[in-house]
Amino acid sequence: MPAVTVKTAADGSQTYSVTLQILALMTALTFIPAALIMMTSFTRIIIVLAILRHALGLPSSPSNQTIVGMALFLTIFIMSPVFEKINEDAIQPYISDKLTLQDAAMSASQPIKTFMLGQTRNTDLELFVGMSGEKELESREQVPLKILIPAFVTSELKTAFQIGFLLFIPFLIIDLVVASVLMSMGMMMLSPMIISLPFKIMLFVLVDGWNLVMGTIAASFYVQ
């Protein structure tokens, strides 16, 4: 079929027909949700916001849709320099026929790889490098994506739980104080959560909690 062809150049490189390139692109689009979750800041953000919701004692407010929407747009904000670099180095040259599909894919992977390396702990990298059996890696930059992605996700989970723990402490103190006061007054049948909830909301509002949380999450990706 003329529409499905592979041409081999003199230097050994191969050029695929537009039909095959479109097929490969449509196939790659199915991996976008997984890439968004596992290769960007989305994982850390969604976990921190979910822990914050439980710390406030509001398991269903903000709603799941609101939490996911906040995490998605904050992810776009944090990852915008990476996306701009990918557009500049890979997408635009490919559209202008300056790069082949393979070269564009390699160029697009470099900015996201640099971002993930900056957020991945050495201990997590060493763990997955050891399990993979790779012995010839001389630097972090040589780590392949198949090792870097699980190491990055592991680091993100650890960082997210660390931030969530710090967020939980002030609300836990309020719960302990309210429970102690109720016990001393003999009100053992009254749930401390009912009394502490307005105080936790008031504290969160007075300290401009959403501003602090969003600012802290965004800053955590650039302060090493």
Tab-separated table of C-alpha atoms in Angstrom:
chain	number	residue	atom	x	y	z
A	1	MET	CA	0.000	0.000	0.000
A	2	PRO	CA	1.528	3.366	-1.001
A	3	ALA	CA	0.065	5.042	2.082
A	4	VAL	CA	1.897	2.640	4.398
A	5	THR	CA	5.580	2.796	3.538
A	6	VAL	CA	8.908	2.937	5.324
A	7	LYS	CA	11.859	4.521	3.528
A	8	THR	CA	15.427	3.793	4.576
A	9	ALA	CA	17.932	6.605	4.040
A	10	ALA	CA	21.593	6.182	3.128
A	11	ASP	CA	22.672	6.674	6.729
A	12	GLY	CA	20.392	3.858	7.906
A	13	SER	CA	17.639	6.049	9.355
A	14	GLN	CA	14.043	5.282	8.484
A	15	THR	CA	11.235	7.641	7.482
A	16	TYR	CA	7.648	6.522	7.924
A	17	SER	CA	4.755	7.614	5.737
A	18	VAL	CA	2.254	10.147	7.008
A	19	THR	CA	-0.342	7.403	7.479
A	20	LEU	CA	1.911	5.486	9.849
A	21	GLN	CA	2.867	8.681	11.669
A	22	ILE	CA	-0.798	9.570	12.218
A	23	LEU	CA	-1.473	6.027	13.448
A	24	ALA	CA	1.421	6.256	15.901
A	25	LEU	CA	0.213	9.673	17.081
A	26	MET	CA	-3.366	8.469	17.658
A	27	THR	CA	-2.024	5.481	19.578
A	28	ALA	CA	0.137	7.765	21.718
A	29	LEU	CA	-2.897	9.882	22.601
A	30	THR	CA	-4.335	6.969	24.582
A	31	PHE	CA	-1.382	7.217	26.965
A	32	ILE	CA	-1.921	10.911	27.702
A	33	PRO	CA	-3.986	10.349	30.906
A	34	ALA	CA	-1.342	7.992	32.314
A	35	ALA	CA	1.451	10.386	31.294
A	36	LEU	CA	-0.387	13.313	32.895
A	37	ILE	CA	-0.700	11.449	36.186
A	38	MET	CA	2.683	9.723	36.322
A	39	MET	CA	5.075	12.117	34.567
A	40	THR	CA	3.949	15.531	35.839
A	41	SER	CA	3.237	17.291	39.126
A	42	PHE	CA	-0.362	16.005	39.170
A	43	THR	CA	0.284	13.098	41.561
A	44	ARG	CA	1.762	15.247	44.320
A	45	ILE	CA	-0.925	17.916	44.019
A	46	ILE	CA	-3.942	15.585	44.077
A	47	ILE	CA	-2.635	13.654	47.094
A	48	VAL	CA	-1.900	16.810	49.098
A	49	LEU	CA	-5.344	18.245	48.361
A	50	ALA	CA	-7.023	14.956	49.306
A	51	ILE	CA	-5.114	14.805	52.619
A	52	LEU	CA	-5.995	18.442	53.314
A	53	ARG	CA	-9.683	17.685	52.797
A	54	HIS	CA	-9.549	14.868	55.337
A	55	ALA	CA	-7.532	16.982	57.783
A	56	LEU	CA	-10.280	19.598	57.712
A	57	GLY	CA	-12.846	16.909	58.475
A	58	LEU	CA	-14.708	17.457	55.193
A	59	PRO	CA	-14.510	14.128	53.328
A	60	SER	CA	-16.789	15.296	50.515
A	61	SER	CA	-16.128	19.038	50.299
A	62	PRO	CA	-14.571	20.275	48.070
A	63	SER	CA	-15.987	17.648	45.740
A	64	ASN	CA	-13.825	15.210	43.809
A	65	GLN	CA	-14.469	17.141	40.596
A	66	THR	CA	-13.282	20.356	42.227
A	67	ILE	CA	-10.152	18.703	43.634
A	68	VAL	CA	-9.261	17.143	40.268
A	69	GLY	CA	-9.915	20.437	38.467
A	70	MET	CA	-7.709	22.362	40.893
A	71	ALA	CA	-4.952	19.765	40.545
A	72	LEU	CA	-5.214	19.788	36.751
A	73	PHE	CA	-4.940	23.551	36.304
A	74	LEU	CA	-2.196	23.860	38.933
A	75	THR	CA	-0.352	21.108	37.062
A	76	ILE	CA	-0.653	23.095	33.815
A	77	PHE	CA	0.695	26.174	35.622
A	78	ILE	CA	3.657	24.325	37.143
A	79	MET	CA	4.482	22.379	33.985
A	80	SER	CA	4.088	25.340	31.585
A	81	PRO	CA	7.879	25.917	31.243
A	82	VAL	CA	8.315	22.232	30.347
A	83	PHE	CA	5.430	22.303	27.865
A	84	GLU	CA	6.819	25.461	26.247
A	85	LYS	CA	10.219	23.800	25.895
A	86	ILE	CA	8.641	20.729	24.287
A	87	ASN	CA	6.690	22.925	21.879
A	88	GLU	CA	9.815	24.902	20.964
A	89	ASP	CA	12.217	21.979	20.590
A	90	ALA	CA	9.963	19.230	19.241
A	91	ILE	CA	6.459	20.157	18.110
A	92	GLN	CA	7.219	23.259	16.040
A	93	PRO	CA	10.279	21.753	14.283
A	94	TYR	CA	8.219	18.637	13.483
A	95	ILE	CA	5.370	20.728	12.060
A	96	SER	CA	7.925	22.629	9.972
A	97	ASP	CA	9.379	19.329	8.686
A	98	LYS	CA	12.721	20.079	10.317
A	99	LEU	CA	12.568	16.919	12.438
A	100	THR	CA	11.337	13.412	11.788
A	101	LEU	CA	8.773	11.807	14.086
A	102	GLN	CA	11.454	9.813	15.892
A	103	ASP	CA	13.697	12.849	16.407
A	104	ALA	CA	10.731	14.935	17.588
A	105	ALA	CA	9.809	12.247	20.115
A	106	MET	CA	13.390	12.174	21.419
A	107	SER	CA	13.491	15.975	21.677
A	108	ALA	CA	10.130	16.052	23.465
A	109	SER	CA	11.283	13.528	26.051
A	110	GLN	CA	14.295	15.573	27.173
A	111	PRO	CA	12.478	18.464	28.956
A	112	ILE	CA	10.095	16.127	30.801
A	113	LYS	CA	13.028	13.871	31.702
A	114	THR	CA	14.941	16.848	33.095
A	115	PHE	CA	11.903	17.835	35.170
A	116	MET	CA	11.470	14.326	36.591
A	117	LEU	CA	15.178	13.993	37.392
A	118	GLY	CA	15.005	17.239	39.360
A	119	GLN	CA	12.213	15.844	41.551
A	120	THR	CA	13.508	12.283	41.991
A	121	ARG	CA	15.557	11.253	45.004
A	122	ASN	CA	18.825	9.413	44.504
A	123	THR	CA	17.682	6.611	46.815
A	124	ASP	CA	14.627	5.928	44.650
A	125	LEU	CA	16.725	5.975	41.481
A	126	GLU	CA	19.229	3.584	43.004
A	127	LEU	CA	16.417	1.245	44.035
A	128	PHE	CA	14.972	0.880	40.545
A	129	VAL	CA	18.376	0.899	38.835
A	130	GLY	CA	19.391	-1.979	41.095
A	131	MET	CA	16.195	-3.922	40.388
A	132	SER	CA	16.559	-3.388	36.628
A	133	GLY	CA	20.089	-4.737	36.552
A	134	GLU	CA	21.518	-1.699	34.752
A	135	LYS	CA	25.239	-1.536	35.531
A	136	GLU	CA	26.663	0.879	32.952
A	137	LEU	CA	24.968	4.137	33.970
A	138	GLU	CA	27.557	6.809	34.689
A	139	SER	CA	25.204	9.676	35.614
A	140	ARG	CA	21.587	10.460	36.427
A	141	GLU	CA	21.063	11.833	32.924
A	142	GLN	CA	21.682	8.375	31.424
A	143	VAL	CA	18.799	6.776	33.329
A	144	PRO	CA	16.179	5.532	30.813
A	145	LEU	CA	12.523	6.491	31.156
A	146	LYS	CA	11.491	2.934	32.044
A	147	ILE	CA	13.510	3.327	35.275
A	148	LEU	CA	13.003	7.049	35.820
A	149	ILE	CA	9.183	7.012	35.752
A	150	PRO	CA	8.622	4.546	38.655
A	151	ALA	CA	11.413	6.238	40.638
A	152	PHE	CA	9.802	9.641	40.022
A	153	VAL	CA	6.354	8.408	41.102
A	154	THR	CA	7.827	6.890	44.279
A	155	SER	CA	9.528	10.181	45.134
A	156	GLU	CA	6.323	12.108	44.434
A	157	LEU	CA	4.342	9.867	46.777
A	158	LYS	CA	6.875	10.367	49.554
A	159	THR	CA	6.964	14.139	49.099
A	160	ALA	CA	3.165	14.357	48.966
A	161	PHE	CA	2.782	12.455	52.234
A	162	GLN	CA	5.434	14.619	53.888
A	163	ILE	CA	3.549	17.786	52.917
A	164	GLY	CA	0.267	16.184	53.970
A	165	PHE	CA	1.707	15.291	57.384
A	166	LEU	CA	2.716	18.902	57.992
A	167	LEU	CA	-0.752	20.076	56.960
A	168	PHE	CA	-2.403	17.605	59.310
A	169	ILE	CA	-0.600	18.737	62.490
A	170	PRO	CA	-2.432	22.038	63.266
A	171	PHE	CA	-5.842	20.465	62.641
A	172	LEU	CA	-4.923	17.467	64.786
A	173	ILE	CA	-4.000	19.824	67.633
A	174	ILE	CA	-7.421	21.473	67.411
A	175	ASP	CA	-9.098	18.053	67.547
A	176	LEU	CA	-7.055	17.091	70.634
A	177	VAL	CA	-7.837	20.358	72.430
A	178	VAL	CA	-11.558	20.125	71.713
A	179	ALA	CA	-11.677	16.451	72.750
A	180	SER	CA	-9.861	17.241	76.014
A	181	VAL	CA	-12.249	20.108	76.815
A	182	LEU	CA	-15.304	17.970	76.134
A	183	MET	CA	-13.938	15.150	78.285
A	184	SER	CA	-13.237	17.531	81.172
A	185	MET	CA	-16.825	18.850	80.921
A	186	GLY	CA	-18.234	15.337	80.935
A	187	MET	CA	-19.678	15.625	77.422
A	188	MET	CA	-18.522	12.205	76.301
A	189	MET	CA	-21.577	11.616	74.126
A	190	LEU	CA	-20.916	14.703	71.987
A	191	SER	CA	-18.661	14.087	68.986
A	192	PRO	CA	-15.502	16.265	69.100
A	193	MET	CA	-15.552	16.435	65.289
A	194	ILE	CA	-18.774	18.447	65.327
A	195	ILE	CA	-17.298	21.060	67.676
A	196	SER	CA	-13.804	21.197	66.149
A	197	LEU	CA	-14.969	21.512	62.524
A	198	PRO	CA	-15.937	25.229	62.653
A	199	PHE	CA	-12.701	26.032	64.501
A	200	LYS	CA	-10.616	24.260	61.851
A	201	ILE	CA	-12.453	26.050	59.051
A	202	MET	CA	-12.011	29.386	60.859
A	203	LEU	CA	-8.271	28.740	61.319
A	204	PHE	CA	-7.873	27.771	57.673
A	205	VAL	CA	-9.681	30.907	56.502
A	206	LEU	CA	-7.856	33.264	58.878
A	207	VAL	CA	-4.400	32.128	57.744
A	208	ASP	CA	-5.486	32.279	54.062
A	209	GLY	CA	-5.030	28.525	53.819
A	210	TRP	CA	-5.710	28.030	50.125
A	211	ASN	CA	-3.141	30.659	49.232
A	212	LEU	CA	-0.547	29.006	51.468
A	213	VAL	CA	-1.293	25.488	50.253
A	214	MET	CA	-1.228	26.337	46.547
A	215	GLY	CA	1.884	28.475	46.937
A	216	THR	CA	3.677	25.793	48.937
A	217	ILE	CA	2.859	23.041	46.444
A	218	ALA	CA	3.995	25.143	43.476
A	219	ALA	CA	7.176	26.256	45.251
A	220	SER	CA	8.050	22.669	46.218
A	221	PHE	CA	8.782	21.866	42.556
A	222	TYR	CA	11.380	24.607	42.165
A	223	VAL	CA	13.044	24.771	45.591
A	224	GLN	CA	15.603	21.975	45.819
